[in-house]
Amino acid sequence: MIRFELDGCSVALGGIAATGGSRRDAERTAIAGMLAEVAGRPVTILHRPDGSPYTDTLPVHISISHSGAWGALLWSSSPGFGIDIEETDRIGQLGRVAPRFLNPDELKYYSAQPAGLLRAWTLKEATFKAAGLPDVADLREIKLPCGDHGEITLRDRRLEIVFSGPTDGGPYMSVVRQAR
């Protein structure tokens, strides 16, 4: 497991081992193992009606993501963070579906960059989690900055990018938080 600190949160990245069970069971086991290692004891992960994860025995807010062979766990003493990871081999698949999650300006900007569609997808997914709005049906509602700097907006919420980029030997990752 790889652990690191970002501005206002901590992140753990770890592998998801293939088991004899389902892929979903393997993902749950890997994330539960990461949380147990971080907490120093087993901790049950619960889910709210909207699907967002939480624990009722630790005084932290958590966000979870998984993609292929990788799982990610974010924890913070403050709410309003979201994380998403994607393996880099998804670029071709994202190219086919990009018009369904990017507005025309975003599509032009992000598709012109190496790994730009991975960045856009992970930013939108992390924003969805950080904003805490369960009724977002169309990711095009999330407005990404088309430049090196800027805020992400979703309805009346302003969010900021904490990190977005490749990880050493691992997946592409984005972390977003509600603006302070």
mmCIF file of C-alpha atoms in Angstrom:
data_model
loop_
_atom_site.group_PDB
_atom_site.id
_atom_site.type_symbol
_atom_site.label_atom_id
_atom_site.label_comp_id
_atom_site.label_asym_id
_atom_site.label_seq_id
_atom_site.Cartn_x
_atom_site.Cartn_y
_atom_site.Cartn_z
ATOM 1 C CA MET A 1 0.000 0.000 0.000
ATOM 2 C CA ILE A 2 1.204 3.488 -0.891
ATOM 3 C CA ARG A 3 0.199 6.309 1.468
ATOM 4 C CA PHE A 4 0.612 10.043 0.993
ATOM 5 C CA GLU A 5 -0.693 13.343 2.272
ATOM 6 C CA LEU A 6 -2.374 15.989 0.155
ATOM 7 C CA ASP A 7 -3.743 19.387 1.139
ATOM 8 C CA GLY A 8 -6.328 18.549 3.808
ATOM 9 C CA CYS A 9 -6.582 14.794 3.266
ATOM 10 C CA SER A 10 -4.685 11.522 3.187
ATOM 11 C CA VAL A 11 -4.767 8.903 0.435
ATOM 12 C CA ALA A 12 -3.891 5.218 0.280
ATOM 13 C CA LEU A 13 -3.475 3.334 -3.002
ATOM 14 C CA GLY A 14 -3.304 -0.428 -3.064
ATOM 15 C CA GLY A 15 -3.680 -3.420 -5.270
ATOM 16 C CA ILE A 16 -6.844 -5.451 -5.649
ATOM 17 C CA ALA A 17 -5.987 -9.135 -5.626
ATOM 18 C CA ALA A 18 -7.997 -11.537 -7.733
ATOM 19 C CA THR A 19 -9.872 -13.941 -5.503
ATOM 20 C CA GLY A 20 -12.170 -16.860 -6.089
ATOM 21 C CA GLY A 21 -15.122 -14.551 -5.415
ATOM 22 C CA SER A 22 -16.637 -11.723 -7.397
ATOM 23 C CA ARG A 23 -14.758 -8.635 -8.545
ATOM 24 C CA ARG A 24 -16.951 -6.528 -6.223
ATOM 25 C CA ASP A 25 -16.011 -8.718 -3.232
ATOM 26 C CA ALA A 26 -12.314 -8.334 -4.097
ATOM 27 C CA GLU A 27 -12.701 -4.531 -4.271
ATOM 28 C CA ARG A 28 -14.514 -4.415 -0.912
ATOM 29 C CA THR A 29 -11.894 -6.641 0.708
ATOM 30 C CA ALA A 30 -9.013 -4.509 -0.606
ATOM 31 C CA ILE A 31 -10.545 -1.216 0.542
ATOM 32 C CA ALA A 32 -11.483 -2.690 3.950
ATOM 33 C CA GLY A 33 -7.884 -3.896 4.304
ATOM 34 C CA MET A 34 -6.508 -0.447 3.507
ATOM 35 C CA LEU A 35 -8.847 1.177 6.032
ATOM 36 C CA ALA A 36 -7.909 -1.404 8.691
ATOM 37 C CA GLU A 37 -4.213 -0.713 8.099
ATOM 38 C CA VAL A 38 -4.745 3.040 8.348
ATOM 39 C CA ALA A 39 -6.928 2.756 11.473
ATOM 40 C CA GLY A 40 -4.831 0.053 13.130
ATOM 41 C CA ARG A 41 -7.887 -2.202 13.485
ATOM 42 C CA PRO A 42 -10.732 -3.570 11.373
ATOM 43 C CA VAL A 43 -13.368 -0.947 10.572
ATOM 44 C CA THR A 44 -16.725 -1.538 8.941
ATOM 45 C CA ILE A 45 -17.507 0.578 5.889
ATOM 46 C CA LEU A 46 -21.177 1.500 5.652
ATOM 47 C CA HIS A 47 -23.045 3.169 2.788
ATOM 48 C CA ARG A 48 -25.656 5.912 2.881
ATOM 49 C CA PRO A 49 -28.811 5.598 0.740
ATOM 50 C CA ASP A 50 -27.039 7.586 -2.026
ATOM 51 C CA GLY A 51 -24.191 5.037 -2.033
ATOM 52 C CA SER A 52 -21.541 7.246 -0.407
ATOM 53 C CA PRO A 53 -19.290 5.420 2.075
ATOM 54 C CA TYR A 54 -18.793 6.231 5.737
ATOM 55 C CA THR A 55 -17.697 4.646 8.967
ATOM 56 C CA ASP A 56 -19.487 5.199 12.254
ATOM 57 C CA THR A 57 -16.456 4.252 14.383
ATOM 58 C CA LEU A 58 -13.801 6.660 13.084
ATOM 59 C CA PRO A 59 -13.986 10.466 13.196
ATOM 60 C CA VAL A 60 -13.071 10.818 9.507
ATOM 61 C CA HIS A 61 -14.833 11.321 6.196
ATOM 62 C CA ILE A 62 -13.931 8.828 3.476
ATOM 63 C CA SER A 63 -14.114 8.560 -0.286
ATOM 64 C CA ILE A 64 -13.394 5.363 -2.223
ATOM 65 C CA SER A 65 -12.517 4.501 -5.810
ATOM 66 C CA HIS A 66 -11.351 1.405 -7.660
ATOM 67 C CA SER A 67 -10.323 0.605 -11.206
ATOM 68 C CA GLY A 68 -9.030 -2.713 -12.440
ATOM 69 C CA ALA A 69 -6.131 -3.775 -10.253
ATOM 70 C CA TRP A 70 -6.158 -0.632 -8.056
ATOM 71 C CA GLY A 71 -8.153 0.654 -5.099
ATOM 72 C CA ALA A 72 -7.988 4.096 -3.501
ATOM 73 C CA LEU A 73 -9.071 5.292 -0.075
ATOM 74 C CA LEU A 74 -9.185 8.974 0.880
ATOM 75 C CA TRP A 75 -9.779 10.105 4.450
ATOM 76 C CA SER A 76 -10.038 13.540 6.009
ATOM 77 C CA SER A 77 -11.223 15.193 9.195
ATOM 78 C CA SER A 78 -13.214 17.559 6.949
ATOM 79 C CA PRO A 79 -16.119 16.621 4.674
ATOM 80 C CA GLY A 80 -16.358 17.585 1.021
ATOM 81 C CA PHE A 81 -13.542 15.546 -0.577
ATOM 82 C CA GLY A 82 -13.861 13.106 -3.467
ATOM 83 C CA ILE A 83 -11.399 10.768 -5.181
ATOM 84 C CA ASP A 84 -11.450 8.872 -8.455
ATOM 85 C CA ILE A 85 -8.866 6.648 -10.117
ATOM 86 C CA GLU A 86 -8.727 5.075 -13.569
ATOM 87 C CA GLU A 87 -6.203 2.783 -15.156
ATOM 88 C CA THR A 88 -4.448 4.398 -18.099
ATOM 89 C CA ASP A 89 -5.601 1.755 -20.575
ATOM 90 C CA ARG A 90 -9.086 3.317 -20.541
ATOM 91 C CA ILE A 91 -8.160 6.246 -22.813
ATOM 92 C CA GLY A 92 -9.565 4.591 -25.959
ATOM 93 C CA GLN A 93 -12.845 3.731 -24.265
ATOM 94 C CA LEU A 94 -13.205 7.275 -22.909
ATOM 95 C CA GLY A 95 -12.685 8.684 -26.419
ATOM 96 C CA ARG A 96 -15.823 6.907 -27.577
ATOM 97 C CA VAL A 97 -18.029 8.149 -24.724
ATOM 98 C CA ALA A 98 -16.502 11.598 -24.086
ATOM 99 C CA PRO A 99 -19.392 13.539 -25.729
ATOM 100 C CA ARG A 100 -21.703 11.989 -23.136
ATOM 101 C CA PHE A 101 -19.810 13.477 -20.172
ATOM 102 C CA LEU A 102 -18.055 16.584 -21.576
ATOM 103 C CA ASN A 103 -19.592 19.760 -22.942
ATOM 104 C CA PRO A 104 -18.226 20.943 -26.345
ATOM 105 C CA ASP A 105 -15.597 23.315 -24.862
ATOM 106 C CA GLU A 106 -14.358 20.646 -22.446
ATOM 107 C CA LEU A 107 -14.268 18.044 -25.201
ATOM 108 C CA LYS A 108 -12.108 20.290 -27.389
ATOM 109 C CA TYR A 109 -9.749 21.228 -24.533
ATOM 110 C CA TYR A 110 -9.310 17.828 -22.831
ATOM 111 C CA SER A 111 -9.191 15.652 -25.952
ATOM 112 C CA ALA A 112 -6.252 17.733 -27.251
ATOM 113 C CA GLN A 113 -4.055 16.779 -24.263
ATOM 114 C CA PRO A 114 -2.220 13.526 -23.605
ATOM 115 C CA ALA A 115 -4.302 11.736 -20.940
ATOM 116 C CA GLY A 116 -6.726 14.677 -21.041
ATOM 117 C CA LEU A 117 -9.804 12.490 -21.210
ATOM 118 C CA LEU A 118 -8.584 10.486 -18.201
ATOM 119 C CA ARG A 119 -8.110 13.749 -16.346
ATOM 120 C CA ALA A 120 -11.569 15.014 -17.300
ATOM 121 C CA TRP A 121 -13.290 11.755 -16.348
ATOM 122 C CA THR A 122 -11.549 11.428 -12.977
ATOM 123 C CA LEU A 123 -12.153 15.103 -12.184
ATOM 124 C CA LYS A 124 -15.867 14.755 -12.936
ATOM 125 C CA GLU A 125 -16.201 11.573 -10.882
ATOM 126 C CA ALA A 126 -14.254 13.035 -7.932
ATOM 127 C CA THR A 127 -16.349 16.227 -8.157
ATOM 128 C CA PHE A 128 -19.569 14.229 -8.061
ATOM 129 C CA LYS A 129 -18.377 12.556 -4.848
ATOM 130 C CA ALA A 130 -17.057 15.762 -3.253
ATOM 131 C CA ALA A 131 -20.177 17.819 -4.011
ATOM 132 C CA GLY A 132 -22.462 15.399 -2.229
ATOM 133 C CA LEU A 133 -25.375 15.941 -4.605
ATOM 134 C CA PRO A 134 -26.948 12.525 -5.257
ATOM 135 C CA ASP A 135 -29.282 13.742 -8.018
ATOM 136 C CA VAL A 136 -26.624 14.570 -10.634
ATOM 137 C CA ALA A 137 -27.732 12.442 -13.578
ATOM 138 C CA ASP A 138 -25.661 14.128 -16.295
ATOM 139 C CA LEU A 139 -21.925 14.653 -15.711
ATOM 140 C CA ARG A 140 -22.029 17.527 -18.228
ATOM 141 C CA GLU A 141 -23.583 19.545 -15.372
ATOM 142 C CA ILE A 142 -20.118 19.560 -13.824
ATOM 143 C CA LYS A 143 -18.162 22.397 -15.452
ATOM 144 C CA LEU A 144 -14.410 21.819 -15.585
ATOM 145 C CA PRO A 145 -11.848 24.591 -16.086
ATOM 146 C CA CYS A 146 -10.497 24.732 -19.640
ATOM 147 C CA GLY A 147 -7.033 25.933 -18.713
ATOM 148 C CA ASP A 148 -4.326 25.261 -16.178
ATOM 149 C CA HIS A 149 -6.167 26.937 -13.318
ATOM 150 C CA GLY A 150 -9.725 27.547 -12.319
ATOM 151 C CA GLU A 151 -12.585 26.200 -10.331
ATOM 152 C CA ILE A 152 -14.945 23.372 -11.012
ATOM 153 C CA THR A 153 -18.612 24.267 -10.663
ATOM 154 C CA LEU A 154 -21.691 22.158 -10.136
ATOM 155 C CA ARG A 155 -24.909 24.105 -9.775
ATOM 156 C CA ASP A 156 -24.279 26.493 -6.878
ATOM 157 C CA ARG A 157 -21.174 24.657 -5.622
ATOM 158 C CA ARG A 158 -17.594 25.679 -6.271
ATOM 159 C CA LEU A 159 -14.933 22.995 -6.035
ATOM 160 C CA GLU A 160 -11.180 22.958 -6.388
ATOM 161 C CA ILE A 161 -8.651 20.471 -7.661
ATOM 162 C CA VAL A 162 -6.355 19.140 -4.933
ATOM 163 C CA PHE A 163 -4.495 16.741 -7.248
ATOM 164 C CA SER A 164 -4.937 15.427 -10.766
ATOM 165 C CA GLY A 165 -2.346 13.317 -12.514
ATOM 166 C CA PRO A 166 -0.686 9.954 -12.894
ATOM 167 C CA THR A 167 0.608 8.174 -9.814
ATOM 168 C CA ASP A 168 4.008 6.443 -9.730
ATOM 169 C CA GLY A 169 3.439 3.121 -11.428
ATOM 170 C CA GLY A 170 -0.257 3.243 -10.689
ATOM 171 C CA PRO A 171 -3.513 4.646 -11.974
ATOM 172 C CA TYR A 172 -4.443 8.173 -12.991
ATOM 173 C CA MET A 173 -5.959 9.915 -9.953
ATOM 174 C CA SER A 174 -7.933 13.062 -9.208
ATOM 175 C CA VAL A 175 -8.834 14.480 -5.803
ATOM 176 C CA VAL A 176 -11.353 17.333 -5.559
ATOM 177 C CA ARG A 177 -12.718 19.247 -2.566
ATOM 178 C CA GLN A 178 -15.428 21.762 -1.978
ATOM 179 C CA ALA A 179 -13.937 25.254 -2.144
ATOM 180 C CA ARG A 180 -13.038 26.777 1.187
#
